[in-house]
mmCIF file of C-alpha atoms and ligand atoms in Angstrom:
data_model
loop_
_atom_site.group_PDB
_atom_site.id
_atom_site.type_symbol
_atom_site.label_atom_id
_atom_site.label_comp_id
_atom_site.label_asym_id
_atom_site.label_seq_id
_atom_site.Cartn_x
_atom_site.Cartn_y
_atom_site.Cartn_z
ATOM 1 C CA MET G 1 148.925 129.479 121.401
ATOM 2 C CA THR G 2 147.109 126.186 120.885
ATOM 3 C CA PRO G 3 145.242 125.670 117.619
ATOM 4 C CA GLN G 4 142.304 123.303 117.297
ATOM 5 C CA ALA G 5 144.357 120.159 116.697
ATOM 6 C CA ALA G 6 142.388 118.786 113.743
ATOM 7 C CA ILE G 7 143.495 121.714 111.575
ATOM 8 C CA LEU G 8 147.003 120.246 111.566
ATOM 9 C CA GLU G 9 145.989 116.580 111.309
ATOM 10 C CA PRO G 10 145.166 114.364 108.324
ATOM 11 C CA ILE G 11 141.492 113.933 107.471
ATOM 12 C CA PRO G 12 139.577 111.278 109.422
ATOM 13 C CA ALA G 13 137.628 108.335 107.972
ATOM 14 C CA HIS G 14 134.318 110.195 108.372
ATOM 15 C CA ALA G 15 133.155 113.716 109.089
ATOM 16 C CA ARG G 16 129.864 115.567 109.372
ATOM 17 C CA HIS G 17 129.618 119.269 108.644
ATOM 18 C CA LEU G 18 126.821 121.210 110.344
ATOM 19 C CA PHE G 19 125.960 124.782 109.335
ATOM 20 C CA PHE G 20 123.786 127.088 111.440
ATOM 21 C CA ASP G 21 122.068 130.437 111.016
ATOM 22 C CA LEU G 22 121.729 132.889 113.844
ATOM 23 C CA GLY G 23 118.162 133.395 115.109
ATOM 24 C CA LEU G 24 117.062 137.009 115.092
ATOM 25 C CA LYS G 25 116.043 137.364 118.698
ATOM 26 C CA SER G 26 118.207 135.092 120.829
ATOM 27 C CA ASP G 27 121.454 136.055 122.488
ATOM 28 C CA PRO G 28 124.099 133.580 121.236
ATOM 29 C CA ARG G 29 126.338 133.810 124.325
ATOM 30 C CA ASP G 30 124.940 130.809 126.230
ATOM 31 C CA ALA G 31 125.028 128.575 123.154
ATOM 32 C CA LEU G 32 128.571 129.678 122.323
ATOM 33 C CA ARG G 33 129.689 128.981 125.894
ATOM 34 C CA ALA G 34 128.207 125.468 125.721
ATOM 35 C CA LEU G 35 129.646 124.744 122.278
ATOM 36 C CA GLY G 36 133.026 126.184 123.261
ATOM 37 C CA ALA G 37 133.152 123.839 126.266
ATOM 38 C CA ALA G 38 132.169 120.864 124.056
ATOM 39 C CA CYS G 39 134.900 121.698 121.537
ATOM 40 C CA ASP G 40 138.037 119.583 121.939
ATOM 41 C CA GLY G 41 139.505 120.773 118.634
ATOM 42 C CA ARG G 42 139.985 117.207 117.457
ATOM 43 C CA SER G 43 136.649 115.350 117.310
ATOM 44 C CA LEU G 44 134.868 118.716 117.059
ATOM 45 C CA VAL G 45 136.174 121.820 115.320
ATOM 46 C CA LEU G 46 134.226 125.028 115.914
ATOM 47 C CA GLY G 47 134.012 127.858 113.367
ATOM 48 C CA ILE G 48 132.396 131.257 113.896
ATOM 49 C CA GLY G 49 130.973 133.403 111.097
ATOM 50 C CA VAL G 50 131.359 137.167 110.874
ATOM 51 C CA GLY G 51 127.660 137.632 111.726
ATOM 52 C CA VAL G 52 128.193 136.224 115.216
ATOM 53 C CA ALA G 53 131.076 138.580 115.946
ATOM 54 C CA ALA G 54 128.933 141.472 114.660
ATOM 55 C CA ALA G 55 125.964 140.403 116.822
ATOM 56 C CA LEU G 56 128.284 140.454 119.834
ATOM 57 C CA GLY G 57 129.741 143.837 118.858
ATOM 58 C CA ARG G 58 133.234 142.377 118.500
ATOM 59 C CA GLU G 59 135.733 142.619 115.684
ATOM 60 C CA ILE G 60 138.062 139.688 115.056
ATOM 61 C CA PRO G 61 141.083 140.845 113.021
ATOM 62 C CA ASN G 62 140.815 139.493 109.431
ATOM 63 C CA LEU G 63 137.360 137.930 109.931
ATOM 64 C CA ARG G 64 135.003 138.813 107.079
ATOM 65 C CA GLY G 65 132.243 137.230 105.036
ATOM 66 C CA PHE G 66 132.754 135.039 101.963
ATOM 67 C CA PRO G 67 133.469 137.430 99.075
ATOM 68 C CA GLN G 68 131.044 138.376 96.341
ATOM 69 C CA LEU G 69 132.979 138.007 93.065
ATOM 70 C CA PRO G 70 130.795 139.533 90.346
ATOM 71 C CA GLN G 71 133.505 139.043 87.687
ATOM 72 C CA ALA G 72 134.013 135.346 88.479
ATOM 73 C CA ARG G 73 133.575 132.821 85.692
ATOM 74 C CA PRO G 74 131.695 130.658 86.482
ATOM 75 C CA ALA G 75 129.620 132.320 89.222
ATOM 76 C CA ILE G 76 130.735 131.517 92.767
ATOM 77 C CA PRO G 77 127.880 131.248 95.279
ATOM 78 C CA VAL G 78 127.991 132.934 98.670
ATOM 79 C CA THR G 79 125.982 131.369 101.482
ATOM 80 C CA GLN G 80 127.791 132.681 104.598
ATOM 81 C CA ARG G 81 126.177 130.977 107.555
ATOM 82 C CA ALA G 82 126.745 132.018 111.193
ATOM 83 C CA LEU G 83 128.302 128.901 112.661
ATOM 84 C CA TRP G 84 130.029 125.715 111.459
ATOM 85 C CA LEU G 85 130.692 122.513 113.359
ATOM 86 C CA TRP G 86 133.093 119.983 111.841
ATOM 87 C CA LEU G 87 132.506 116.641 113.551
ATOM 88 C CA ARG G 88 135.266 114.088 112.911
ATOM 89 C CA GLY G 89 135.468 110.388 113.686
ATOM 90 C CA ASP G 90 135.322 106.802 112.474
ATOM 91 C CA ASP G 91 131.639 106.008 112.760
ATOM 92 C CA PRO G 92 128.940 107.918 110.810
ATOM 93 C CA GLY G 93 126.265 106.813 113.285
ATOM 94 C CA GLU G 94 128.208 108.228 116.202
ATOM 95 C CA LEU G 95 128.743 111.498 114.277
ATOM 96 C CA LEU G 96 125.026 111.763 113.538
ATOM 97 C CA ARG G 97 124.046 111.266 117.182
ATOM 98 C CA ARG G 98 126.793 113.597 118.448
ATOM 99 C CA GLY G 99 125.501 116.141 115.956
ATOM 100 C CA HIS G 100 122.037 115.881 117.468
ATOM 101 C CA ALA G 101 123.424 116.648 120.931
ATOM 102 C CA LEU G 102 125.434 119.624 119.619
ATOM 103 C CA THR G 103 122.444 120.964 117.677
ATOM 104 C CA ALA G 104 120.477 120.905 120.942
ATOM 105 C CA LEU G 105 123.297 122.826 122.674
ATOM 106 C CA ALA G 106 123.286 125.396 119.861
ATOM 107 C CA ALA G 107 119.514 126.018 120.120
ATOM 108 C CA PRO G 108 117.649 128.270 120.347
ATOM 109 C CA ALA G 109 120.201 130.885 119.287
ATOM 110 C CA PHE G 110 121.446 128.859 116.323
ATOM 111 C CA GLU G 111 119.259 126.996 113.852
ATOM 112 C CA LEU G 112 120.644 124.083 111.840
ATOM 113 C CA VAL G 113 120.328 124.850 108.109
ATOM 114 C CA GLN G 114 122.573 122.281 106.411
ATOM 115 C CA ALA G 115 124.284 118.988 107.234
ATOM 116 C CA ILE G 116 126.784 117.235 104.949
ATOM 117 C CA ASP G 117 128.198 113.770 105.531
ATOM 118 C CA SER G 118 131.687 113.322 104.163
ATOM 119 C CA PHE G 119 134.188 110.499 104.048
ATOM 120 C CA ARG G 120 137.735 109.587 103.121
ATOM 121 C CA TYR G 121 138.025 107.813 99.765
ATOM 122 C CA GLY G 122 140.929 105.403 99.199
ATOM 123 C CA ASP G 123 144.319 106.936 99.777
ATOM 124 C CA PHE G 124 143.104 110.554 100.197
ATOM 125 C CA LEU G 125 141.418 110.690 96.778
ATOM 126 C CA ASP G 126 138.840 113.036 95.365
ATOM 127 C CA LEU G 127 135.910 111.106 93.801
ATOM 128 C CA SER G 128 137.482 111.838 90.391
ATOM 129 C CA GLY G 129 140.216 109.411 91.449
ATOM 130 C CA TYR G 130 142.956 112.058 91.780
ATOM 131 C CA GLU G 131 144.874 112.360 95.038
ATOM 132 C CA ASP G 132 143.899 115.545 96.891
ATOM 133 C CA GLY G 133 146.157 117.298 99.376
ATOM 134 C CA THR G 134 149.541 116.295 97.901
ATOM 135 C CA GLU G 135 150.987 119.807 97.954
ATOM 136 C CA ASN G 136 149.771 120.691 101.435
ATOM 137 C CA PRO G 137 152.453 122.398 103.521
ATOM 138 C CA GLN G 138 153.673 120.106 106.325
ATOM 139 C CA ASP G 139 154.762 120.541 109.957
ATOM 140 C CA GLU G 140 156.211 124.036 110.632
ATOM 141 C CA ALA G 141 155.160 125.182 107.156
ATOM 142 C CA ALA G 142 151.565 124.099 107.897
ATOM 143 C CA ILE G 143 151.559 126.115 111.129
ATOM 144 C CA GLU G 144 153.002 129.127 109.306
ATOM 145 C CA ALA G 145 150.331 128.860 106.574
ATOM 146 C CA ALA G 146 147.271 128.063 108.665
ATOM 147 C CA ILE G 147 147.657 129.541 112.141
ATOM 148 C CA ALA G 148 147.341 133.222 113.125
ATOM 149 C CA GLN G 149 150.322 134.477 115.157
ATOM 150 C CA GLY G 150 151.448 137.863 116.426
ATOM 151 C CA TYR G 151 148.018 139.288 117.285
ATOM 152 C CA GLY G 152 147.998 138.496 121.000
ATOM 153 C CA SER G 153 146.073 136.225 123.302
ATOM 154 C CA GLY G 154 142.652 135.097 122.101
ATOM 155 C CA ILE G 155 143.608 135.368 118.418
ATOM 156 C CA ASP G 156 147.016 133.670 118.261
ATOM 157 C CA GLY G 157 146.476 129.977 117.549
ATOM 158 C CA SER G 158 143.245 130.637 115.668
ATOM 159 C CA SER G 159 142.688 129.845 112.002
ATOM 160 C CA PHE G 160 140.475 130.973 109.123
ATOM 161 C CA ALA G 161 138.493 128.267 107.331
ATOM 162 C CA ALA G 162 137.036 128.525 103.816
ATOM 163 C CA VAL G 163 134.340 125.887 103.241
ATOM 164 C CA GLN G 164 132.587 125.150 99.945
ATOM 165 C CA GLN G 165 130.379 122.238 98.989
ATOM 166 C CA TRP G 166 131.181 121.264 95.389
ATOM 167 C CA LEU G 167 128.863 119.098 93.273
ATOM 168 C CA HIS G 168 130.604 116.908 90.668
ATOM 169 C CA ASP G 169 129.238 116.244 87.173
ATOM 170 C CA PHE G 170 130.301 112.603 86.850
ATOM 171 C CA PRO G 171 128.746 111.962 83.389
ATOM 172 C CA ALA G 172 130.706 114.946 81.977
ATOM 173 C CA PHE G 173 133.926 113.812 83.624
ATOM 174 C CA ASP G 174 133.509 110.166 82.636
ATOM 175 C CA ALA G 175 132.948 111.213 79.014
ATOM 176 C CA MET G 176 136.463 112.731 78.899
ATOM 177 C CA SER G 177 139.498 110.723 77.834
ATOM 178 C CA ARG G 178 142.110 110.023 80.491
ATOM 179 C CA ALA G 179 144.426 112.535 78.789
ATOM 180 C CA GLU G 180 141.741 115.238 79.038
ATOM 181 C CA GLN G 181 141.134 114.387 82.686
ATOM 182 C CA ASP G 182 144.857 114.580 83.428
ATOM 183 C CA ASP G 183 144.997 117.951 81.630
ATOM 184 C CA LEU G 184 142.070 119.208 83.689
ATOM 185 C CA ILE G 185 143.873 118.522 86.975
ATOM 186 C CA GLY G 186 147.435 118.873 85.646
ATOM 187 C CA ARG G 187 148.577 115.580 87.110
ATOM 188 C CA GLU G 188 148.839 112.023 85.848
ATOM 189 C CA ARG G 189 146.205 110.094 87.774
ATOM 190 C CA ASP G 190 147.980 106.779 88.320
ATOM 191 C CA SER G 191 151.405 108.138 89.266
ATOM 192 C CA ASN G 192 150.161 111.460 90.763
ATOM 193 C CA GLU G 193 153.107 113.072 88.919
ATOM 194 C CA GLU G 194 152.648 116.663 87.781
ATOM 195 C CA LEU G 195 152.429 116.917 83.964
ATOM 196 C CA ASP G 196 155.425 118.730 82.440
ATOM 197 C CA ASP G 197 153.239 120.169 79.698
ATOM 198 C CA ALA G 198 150.033 120.870 81.659
ATOM 199 C CA PRO G 199 147.886 123.612 80.053
ATOM 200 C CA GLU G 200 147.598 126.949 81.855
ATOM 201 C CA SER G 201 143.951 126.084 82.572
ATOM 202 C CA ALA G 202 144.930 122.960 84.573
ATOM 203 C CA HIS G 203 143.821 123.155 88.189
ATOM 204 C CA VAL G 204 147.329 122.792 89.636
ATOM 205 C CA LYS G 205 148.608 125.522 87.302
ATOM 206 C CA ARG G 206 145.849 127.905 88.412
ATOM 207 C CA THR G 207 146.567 127.165 92.070
ATOM 208 C CA ALA G 208 150.390 126.740 92.140
ATOM 209 C CA GLN G 209 150.855 128.214 95.603
ATOM 210 C CA GLU G 210 154.385 129.529 95.152
ATOM 211 C CA ASP G 211 153.376 131.407 91.967
ATOM 212 C CA PHE G 212 151.574 134.101 93.968
ATOM 213 C CA GLU G 213 152.948 137.267 95.515
ATOM 214 C CA PRO G 214 152.941 136.759 98.445
ATOM 215 C CA GLU G 215 152.937 132.964 98.206
ATOM 216 C CA ALA G 216 149.433 131.560 98.725
ATOM 217 C CA PHE G 217 149.911 128.517 100.935
ATOM 218 C CA ILE G 218 146.818 126.966 102.494
ATOM 219 C CA VAL G 219 146.217 123.744 104.405
ATOM 220 C CA ARG G 220 143.495 121.737 102.671
ATOM 221 C CA ARG G 221 141.365 119.200 104.554
ATOM 222 C CA SER G 222 138.753 118.514 101.870
ATOM 223 C CA MET G 223 136.694 115.306 101.894
ATOM 224 C CA PRO G 224 134.294 113.673 99.432
ATOM 225 C CA TRP G 225 130.582 113.797 100.235
ATOM 226 C CA SER G 226 127.547 111.983 98.893
ATOM 227 C CA ALA G 227 123.807 112.236 99.522
ATOM 228 C CA GLY G 228 121.442 110.115 97.426
ATOM 229 C CA VAL G 229 122.583 110.400 93.812
ATOM 230 C CA ASP G 230 124.556 113.620 94.355
ATOM 231 C CA ALA G 231 128.221 113.636 95.287
ATOM 232 C CA GLY G 232 131.299 115.835 95.209
ATOM 233 C CA LEU G 233 133.838 117.400 97.511
ATOM 234 C CA VAL G 234 133.540 119.444 100.679
ATOM 235 C CA PHE G 235 136.450 121.788 100.010
ATOM 236 C CA LEU G 236 137.966 122.950 103.279
ATOM 237 C CA ALA G 237 141.067 125.124 103.544
ATOM 238 C CA PHE G 238 142.659 126.689 106.604
ATOM 239 C CA GLY G 239 144.764 129.838 106.460
ATOM 240 C CA LYS G 240 146.277 132.395 108.835
ATOM 241 C CA SER G 241 143.796 134.719 107.089
ATOM 242 C CA PHE G 242 141.418 134.275 104.130
ATOM 243 C CA ASP G 243 143.790 136.097 101.780
ATOM 244 C CA ALA G 244 145.619 133.108 100.252
ATOM 245 C CA PHE G 245 142.370 131.225 99.556
ATOM 246 C CA GLU G 246 140.872 134.324 97.984
ATOM 247 C CA MET G 247 143.876 134.865 95.690
ATOM 248 C CA LEU G 248 143.645 131.224 94.554
ATOM 249 C CA LEU G 249 139.893 131.413 93.966
ATOM 250 C CA ARG G 250 140.267 134.634 91.995
ATOM 251 C CA ARG G 251 142.894 133.094 89.709
ATOM 252 C CA MET G 252 140.722 129.963 89.251
ATOM 253 C CA THR G 253 137.827 132.154 88.142
ATOM 254 C CA GLY G 254 139.756 134.183 85.573
ATOM 255 C CA HIS G 255 140.406 137.390 87.507
ATOM 256 C CA ASP G 256 144.187 137.497 86.981
ATOM 257 C CA ASP G 257 144.567 136.620 83.300
ATOM 258 C CA GLY G 258 141.155 135.628 81.941
ATOM 259 C CA ILE G 259 142.002 131.917 82.050
ATOM 260 C CA VAL G 260 139.353 129.861 83.840
ATOM 261 C CA ASP G 261 140.235 126.674 85.733
ATOM 262 C CA ARG G 262 139.244 123.535 83.784
ATOM 263 C CA LEU G 263 138.232 122.074 87.174
ATOM 264 C CA PHE G 264 134.832 123.714 86.624
ATOM 265 C CA ASP G 265 134.168 121.175 83.827
ATOM 266 C CA LEU G 266 134.185 118.520 86.566
ATOM 267 C CA THR G 267 132.593 120.342 89.448
ATOM 268 C CA ARG G 268 130.898 123.553 90.655
ATOM 269 C CA PRO G 269 130.510 125.033 94.126
ATOM 270 C CA ARG G 270 127.046 125.173 95.677
ATOM 271 C CA THR G 271 127.971 127.010 98.866
ATOM 272 C CA GLY G 272 130.660 129.393 100.118
ATOM 273 C CA ASP G 273 131.370 130.253 103.746
ATOM 274 C CA TYR G 274 134.179 131.719 105.830
ATOM 275 C CA PHE G 275 134.646 130.883 109.520
ATOM 276 C CA TRP G 276 137.063 131.894 112.250
ATOM 277 C CA CYS G 277 138.251 128.885 114.278
ATOM 278 C CA PRO G 278 139.212 130.147 117.749
ATOM 279 C CA PRO G 279 142.273 128.835 119.583
ATOM 280 C CA MET G 280 141.960 126.287 122.386
ATOM 281 C CA GLY G 281 141.891 127.525 125.975
ATOM 282 C CA ALA G 282 142.215 125.704 129.292
ATOM 283 C CA GLU G 283 138.736 124.217 128.903
ATOM 284 C CA GLY G 284 137.541 123.993 125.344
ATOM 285 C CA ALA G 285 137.696 126.717 122.729
ATOM 286 C CA ASP G 286 138.924 130.147 123.861
ATOM 287 C CA LEU G 287 136.130 132.589 123.000
ATOM 288 C CA ALA G 288 137.564 135.530 124.958
ATOM 289 C CA ALA G 289 138.018 137.539 121.735
ATOM 290 C CA LEU G 290 134.220 137.411 121.351
ATOM 291 C CA GLY G 291 133.724 138.468 124.966
ATOM 292 C CA VAL G 292 132.201 135.068 125.754
HETATM 293 C C1 HEM Y 301 135.938 120.158 94.040
HETATM 294 C C2 HEM Y 301 136.881 121.048 94.047
HETATM 295 C C3 HEM Y 301 138.348 120.719 93.970
HETATM 296 C C4 HEM Y 301 138.965 119.547 93.621
HETATM 297 C C5 HEM Y 301 138.342 118.223 93.178
HETATM 298 C C6 HEM Y 301 140.391 119.781 93.738
HETATM 299 C C7 HEM Y 301 141.362 118.830 93.452
HETATM 300 C C8 HEM Y 301 142.718 119.051 93.515
HETATM 301 C C9 HEM Y 301 143.731 118.103 93.148
HETATM 302 C C10 HEM Y 301 143.449 116.695 92.630
HETATM 303 C C11 HEM Y 301 144.938 118.680 93.325
HETATM 304 C C12 HEM Y 301 146.323 118.091 93.040
HETATM 305 C C13 HEM Y 301 146.962 117.431 94.237
HETATM 306 C C14 HEM Y 301 147.228 118.319 95.414
HETATM 307 O O1 HEM Y 301 148.239 119.026 95.497
HETATM 308 O O2 HEM Y 301 146.370 118.322 96.271
HETATM 309 C C15 HEM Y 301 144.687 120.018 93.844
HETATM 310 C C16 HEM Y 301 145.653 120.923 94.170
HETATM 311 C C17 HEM Y 301 145.405 122.147 94.723
HETATM 312 N N1 HEM Y 301 144.180 122.752 94.873
HETATM 313 FE FE1 HEM Y 301 142.397 121.940 94.445
HETATM 314 N N2 HEM Y 301 140.604 121.071 94.145
HETATM 315 C C18 HEM Y 301 139.379 121.674 94.303
HETATM 316 C C19 HEM Y 301 139.120 122.976 94.677
HETATM 317 C C20 HEM Y 301 140.098 123.876 95.036
HETATM 318 C C21 HEM Y 301 139.847 125.237 95.460
HETATM 319 C C22 HEM Y 301 138.476 125.891 95.574
HETATM 320 C C23 HEM Y 301 141.064 125.772 95.777
HETATM 321 C C24 HEM Y 301 141.401 127.155 96.297
HETATM 322 C C25 HEM Y 301 140.659 128.219 96.096
HETATM 323 C C26 HEM Y 301 142.063 124.750 95.532
HETATM 324 C C27 HEM Y 301 143.400 124.896 95.774
HETATM 325 C C28 HEM Y 301 144.369 123.962 95.479
HETATM 326 C C29 HEM Y 301 145.779 124.157 95.754
HETATM 327 C C30 HEM Y 301 146.411 125.346 96.436
HETATM 328 C C31 HEM Y 301 146.441 123.017 95.253
HETATM 329 C C32 HEM Y 301 147.936 122.759 95.262
HETATM 330 C C33 HEM Y 301 148.566 123.445 94.061
HETATM 331 C C34 HEM Y 301 150.088 123.396 94.132
HETATM 332 O O3 HEM Y 301 150.682 124.240 94.844
HETATM 333 O O4 HEM Y 301 150.656 122.521 93.462
HETATM 334 N N3 HEM Y 301 141.444 123.622 95.081
HETATM 335 N N4 HEM Y 301 143.326 120.218 93.936
#
């Protein structure tokens, strides 16, 4: 049971996210074999969408598409692409060129539809200036939260990634007082202390992981992104299934008690995708569960 190592490691200085659609006619097996062999789990994390498993006639336990949430306030977009590559490293130029090589390996079965460059900001900050990832489970607790176990070979060691590109509204955020900003997150920015009197709409109140039944622990590896004048956060969370993420997202969007997360006054998602990240095998990613 060997997970892709990056799932359990801190975020790198730079990353590039590549999203692919599945071509209608091509058999994805050759491309998956090549990408699986190229995947070391550390500089490249591989994620498979439900459409690929369906095209191969395989069912991966707990793998499904990003949910449609018609009651969500605000609306949560669903983009659900077929394949996701998370390239990690120190040098954006190297990531770009490595991405070109991987895109060539993925063709013609997979077609690149989106690329996002992301980076670490300061001491693990979101672009709002608040530290992101503080309450991530650590060590054994991270493995328990993020890694599938008890399903057997080919699934054990795998993980389920929720990925959303969020676009920040900086003018709106900058127009708020510091007290309002702290209330929005539920933490004091400079000290990173949780506010004793945070409103129920504060992001950390909406997402308090131990307040769910069962507890909704996830391992977040989000990173800021920017492209031209636009910027925000690539939210990335790993779970042993998608269930914890989905419970959190539902509470953020008012499903449990009608209270909507104030976070949406800072930022809104543009995309929403779920991917299954296979375990590592002897040589690269273990795609046996897909029959590849
Ligand atoms: C752009 C979008 C987002 C931003 C800027 C953001 C930012 C933050 C910040 C600053 C914290 C407090 C520090 C920490 O514990 O990390 C936090 C906590 C957290 N966020 Fe987010 N977040 C975003 C989206 C989401 C989404 C979509 C989810 C899940 C659906 C989520 C789940 C959590 C969880 C579980 C915590 C820890 C809560 C706790 O147990 O105390 N976040 N986030």
